[in-house]
Every structure is written in structure tokens, then in C-alpha cells.
Amino acid sequence: MQKAKFDECYRVVGKDSVVFFYSADYVLTPLGCATIRRHARIDSAGRFLGFVHDYNLANNLPLLKGAFREGLMEGQFEVYHTTGELAARGHYRQGRQVGDWGYWYPSGRRRQILSFRNGLDPLVQQFWDEAGQQLVKDGNGAWYCQEDGLQLQGNVVGGIPDGRWQLRRIADESLVARETFVKGNFRNGVSIDRMESYRDQSRFSIGDWESYRQAEKYVLGTSCPPVK
């Protein structure tokens, strides 16, 4: 499919104000097939400047609120589920997540508290399942995440991964990959789908709902398919 043209993916609405159109993965997309719109200001270098607001084009509900300074995320950010419920809230400093971030399920129930440390992987401080049962308390317990038809699960000790972690398909519980950690230090991993092992670095991520970070890269998607 043909790549979209950049000028199909935004509208100028003021002297330095622009509305950008994105796919659900924050790839620039023509308005006709976009799912997200971002209201923002940009500086002469094309960097986001000041407050940005993202909305779901299907229902006009907010998806993100935050601000940029000199092209980097700065201050409090709020991320929302497509239903409009708060998904995550925390702070950025010079483009990095810092301090404690709170996360919630679409139902409004609390999900977890992660602590971010100078660009290092976050610590899992607290975690609750969808029913409200606390599975991680003060950095110790069992953690999981379900996203895109997959479930990542494992234990944390002192807020960091420990022991064997597994990634499975939710539909049939088939194993996709597994990794081993010792007190947060990655030891090895195996990708079942690719039939390969690795020892360089972990492929797993504890962070949730961070696709919005793609927006500032201005990655072009494809043109909208023709209407039949």
C-alpha cells in the first residue's frame, strides 16, 4: 500500500497551532482513516511546544493531556482509555518518566504504582488484579499485564523481576517467550516463535500505554484504502 503524504496528516489551525492525525499506534495517518487527533503548537524546528491534547476521533473523548518544553515531555501527563477513563498519571522531566506513576483499569479500579528511576526500568511498588485483589505489596508478589492478545507474567522482589517470566497468548495459553532474572538482572531468554535464545538484553517491558511516545517521531503511515 502506498505511503501517506505528510500534508494529508495534519491541518494548520492557527499561527503556530496544528492538528495532527494518527493511527491507534501514533503513526501519522490521513484524516479519513485516523483514530486519534492531536491539538498542539510547534516551534520553528517542528518540535511540540507547550500543552498537547489528544482525542479519540470516534467519540471525541480525551486520550492524553500533557506538555512539552524544548521538544521534550515535561510536567504532569495523563493518559486515558478509549472509554475516557483515566489509564495513567505521572510526571516527565526532560523527556523521561520520573517518580511514582499511577495506573488504572478501564473499570476505574486501580491497577498499579510504578516508580521510575533516572531512565532505568521502573520498580513495581503495588499491583492489583481486575477484581481489586492486591498481588504485589511494597514491591513483592506476582505481576501480570494483558495487552494485544498476550499476557506477560512473573514475580517481583524488591520491585524488580525475579525468577522465570513468561509471555503467553491469552486465547490458547501457548508460550511465546520466556526469560530468567536474578534479582532484577536479566540472565537469558528464549523466543519460542523465532526458535532462538538470547542473552544480550530483556525483550519484556513493564511499562503500559506508552504508544503516545511515537507521536513526536512523525512516522508516516500508509494512505487510506479506497472506499468500496
Coordinates of C-alpha atoms in Angstrom, one line a residue:
M1 CA 0.0 0.0 0.0
Q2 CA 1.2 3.5 -0.8
K3 CA 2.8 5.6 1.9
A4 CA 0.7 8.6 3.0
K5 CA 1.8 12.2 2.2
F6 CA 2.8 14.3 5.2
D7 CA 0.4 17.2 4.2
E8 CA -2.5 14.7 4.3
C9 CA -1.9 14.0 8.0
Y10 CA -2.3 17.5 9.6
R11 CA -4.2 20.7 9.5
V12 CA -2.9 24.2 10.4
V13 CA -5.5 25.9 12.7
G14 CA -3.5 28.9 13.9
K15 CA -0.2 30.8 13.6
D16 CA 1.7 28.0 15.3
S17 CA -1.2 25.6 16.1
V18 CA -1.6 22.3 14.3
V19 CA -4.0 19.3 14.5
F20 CA -2.2 16.0 13.7
F21 CA -3.9 12.8 12.8
Y22 CA -2.6 9.4 13.9
S23 CA -3.5 5.7 13.9
A24 CA -4.0 3.9 17.2
D25 CA -0.3 3.3 17.3
Y26 CA 0.5 7.0 16.8
V27 CA 1.7 6.7 13.2
L28 CA 0.8 9.7 11.1
T29 CA -2.3 8.9 9.1
P30 CA -4.7 10.8 6.7
L31 CA -7.8 12.1 8.4
G32 CA -10.0 9.6 6.5
C33 CA -8.6 6.6 8.3
A34 CA -7.2 8.2 11.5
T35 CA -8.3 7.2 15.0
I36 CA -6.5 10.0 17.0
R37 CA -6.2 13.7 16.6
R38 CA -3.6 15.8 18.5
H39 CA -4.0 19.5 19.1
A40 CA -0.6 21.1 19.6
R41 CA 1.7 24.0 19.0
I42 CA 5.0 23.6 17.3
D43 CA 8.2 25.7 17.2
S44 CA 10.2 26.6 14.1
A45 CA 12.1 23.3 14.3
G46 CA 8.8 21.3 14.2
R47 CA 9.0 20.3 17.9
F48 CA 5.9 20.2 20.1
L49 CA 5.7 23.3 22.3
G50 CA 3.5 23.8 25.4
F51 CA 0.3 21.8 26.0
V52 CA -0.8 18.9 23.8
H53 CA -4.3 17.3 23.9
D54 CA -5.1 14.1 22.1
Y55 CA -8.7 12.9 21.4
N56 CA -10.4 9.7 20.2
L57 CA -11.9 10.6 16.8
A58 CA -14.6 8.0 17.3
N59 CA -16.2 9.6 20.4
N60 CA -14.3 12.8 20.9
L61 CA -13.1 11.7 24.4
P62 CA -9.7 12.7 25.6
L63 CA -6.7 10.2 25.2
L64 CA -3.8 12.3 26.6
K65 CA -3.1 15.6 28.2
G66 CA 0.5 16.9 28.8
A67 CA 3.1 19.5 27.8
F68 CA 6.4 19.8 26.1
R69 CA 9.4 22.1 26.7
E70 CA 12.0 22.4 24.0
G71 CA 10.6 19.3 22.3
L72 CA 10.7 17.1 25.4
M73 CA 7.8 16.0 27.6
E74 CA 7.7 18.0 30.8
G75 CA 5.4 18.0 33.9
Q76 CA 2.3 16.1 34.6
F77 CA 0.9 13.7 31.9
E78 CA -2.5 12.0 31.9
V79 CA -3.3 9.1 29.6
Y80 CA -6.9 7.8 29.1
H81 CA -8.5 4.6 27.9
T82 CA -10.6 4.8 24.7
T83 CA -13.7 4.9 27.0
G84 CA -12.5 8.1 28.6
E85 CA -11.4 6.5 31.9
L86 CA -8.1 7.6 33.3
A87 CA -5.4 5.0 32.5
A88 CA -2.2 6.5 33.8
R89 CA -0.9 9.7 35.6
G90 CA 2.6 10.8 36.4
H91 CA 5.4 13.3 35.6
Y92 CA 8.1 13.7 33.0
R93 CA 11.3 15.6 33.4
Q94 CA 13.3 16.4 30.3
G95 CA 11.6 13.6 28.4
R96 CA 11.9 10.9 31.0
Q97 CA 9.2 9.5 33.3
V98 CA 10.1 10.3 36.9
G99 CA 8.8 9.5 40.4
D100 CA 5.6 7.4 41.1
W101 CA 3.1 6.8 38.3
G102 CA -0.4 5.5 39.0
Y103 CA -2.3 3.2 36.6
W104 CA -6.0 2.2 36.4
Y105 CA -8.1 -0.4 34.6
P106 CA -10.9 0.8 32.2
S107 CA -13.3 0.0 35.0
G108 CA -11.8 2.7 37.1
R109 CA -10.2 0.2 39.6
R110 CA -6.5 0.9 40.4
R111 CA -4.0 -1.3 38.6
Q112 CA -0.5 -0.5 39.8
I113 CA 2.0 2.0 41.1
L114 CA 5.4 2.1 39.3
S115 CA 8.4 4.1 40.4
F116 CA 10.7 5.5 37.7
R117 CA 14.4 6.0 38.4
N118 CA 16.7 8.1 36.1
G119 CA 15.9 6.2 32.9
L120 CA 16.2 2.7 34.5
D121 CA 13.4 0.1 34.3
P122 CA 10.6 1.0 36.7
L123 CA 10.1 -0.6 40.1
V124 CA 6.7 -2.3 40.7
Q125 CA 5.6 -0.9 44.0
Q126 CA 2.0 -2.1 44.2
F127 CA -0.2 -4.1 41.8
W128 CA -3.9 -5.2 41.9
D129 CA -5.8 -7.5 39.6
E130 CA -9.1 -6.5 37.9
A131 CA -11.1 -7.8 40.8
G132 CA -9.3 -5.5 43.2
Q133 CA -7.1 -8.2 44.9
Q134 CA -3.6 -6.9 45.7
L135 CA -1.0 -9.2 44.2
V136 CA 2.1 -7.1 44.7
K137 CA 2.6 -5.2 48.0
D138 CA 5.6 -3.0 48.7
G139 CA 7.5 -4.4 45.8
N140 CA 6.9 -8.1 46.4
G141 CA 4.5 -10.5 44.7
A142 CA 3.1 -11.7 41.3
W143 CA 2.6 -9.2 38.4
Y144 CA 1.0 -9.6 35.0
C145 CA -0.1 -7.5 32.0
Q146 CA -2.6 -8.3 29.3
E147 CA -2.3 -6.4 26.0
D148 CA -2.8 -7.2 22.3
G149 CA -3.9 -10.7 23.0
L150 CA -0.8 -11.5 25.1
Q151 CA -0.2 -11.9 28.8
L152 CA 3.2 -11.2 30.4
Q153 CA 3.6 -12.5 33.9
G154 CA 6.2 -13.1 36.6
N155 CA 7.3 -12.4 40.1
V156 CA 8.9 -9.2 41.5
V157 CA 11.1 -9.0 44.6
G158 CA 12.0 -5.5 45.8
G159 CA 10.1 -4.1 42.8
I160 CA 12.3 -5.8 40.2
P161 CA 11.7 -9.0 38.1
D162 CA 13.0 -12.2 39.7
G163 CA 12.9 -15.8 38.6
R164 CA 11.2 -17.0 35.4
W165 CA 8.9 -14.7 33.4
Q166 CA 6.6 -15.9 30.6
L167 CA 4.8 -14.3 27.7
R168 CA 1.7 -16.3 26.5
R169 CA -1.1 -16.0 24.1
I170 CA -4.3 -15.4 26.0
A171 CA -6.5 -17.4 23.5
D172 CA -4.8 -20.8 23.8
E173 CA -2.2 -20.1 26.6
S174 CA 0.6 -21.1 24.2
L175 CA 4.1 -19.9 25.2
V176 CA 5.5 -17.1 23.1
A177 CA 8.7 -16.4 25.1
R178 CA 10.3 -16.8 28.5
E179 CA 13.1 -15.0 30.3
T180 CA 15.0 -15.6 33.5
F181 CA 16.0 -12.9 36.0
V182 CA 18.1 -13.0 39.2
K183 CA 17.3 -10.1 41.5
G184 CA 16.4 -7.9 38.5
N185 CA 19.4 -8.9 36.4
F186 CA 18.5 -10.4 33.1
R187 CA 20.2 -13.8 32.5
N188 CA 18.7 -15.3 29.4
G189 CA 15.7 -15.6 27.2
V190 CA 14.1 -17.9 24.7
S191 CA 11.7 -16.9 21.8
I192 CA 9.5 -19.8 21.0
D193 CA 8.1 -18.3 17.8
R194 CA 11.5 -17.5 16.4
M195 CA 13.1 -20.6 17.8
E196 CA 16.1 -18.7 19.2
S197 CA 17.7 -17.9 22.5
Y198 CA 19.3 -14.6 23.6
R199 CA 21.5 -13.3 26.4
D200 CA 22.0 -9.6 25.3
Q201 CA 19.0 -8.0 27.0
S202 CA 15.4 -8.5 28.0
R203 CA 12.7 -8.2 25.4
F204 CA 10.0 -7.7 28.1
S205 CA 8.7 -4.4 29.3
I206 CA 6.7 -3.5 32.4
G207 CA 5.5 -0.1 31.1
D208 CA 1.9 0.3 30.0
W209 CA 0.1 2.5 27.5
E210 CA 3.2 4.3 26.1
S211 CA 2.4 4.3 22.4
Y212 CA 1.9 8.1 22.5
R213 CA 5.7 8.5 22.7
Q214 CA 5.8 7.6 19.0
A215 CA 3.9 10.8 18.1
E216 CA 6.9 13.1 18.2
K217 CA 8.8 10.9 15.7
Y218 CA 6.5 11.9 12.9
V219 CA 6.4 8.4 11.4
L220 CA 4.3 8.3 8.2
G221 CA 1.8 5.5 7.8
T222 CA 0.0 4.4 4.6
S223 CA -2.7 6.1 2.6
C224 CA -6.3 5.3 3.4
P225 CA -7.6 2.2 1.5
P226 CA -10.1 3.1 -1.3
V227 CA -13.8 3.2 -0.4
K228 CA -15.7 0.3 -1.9

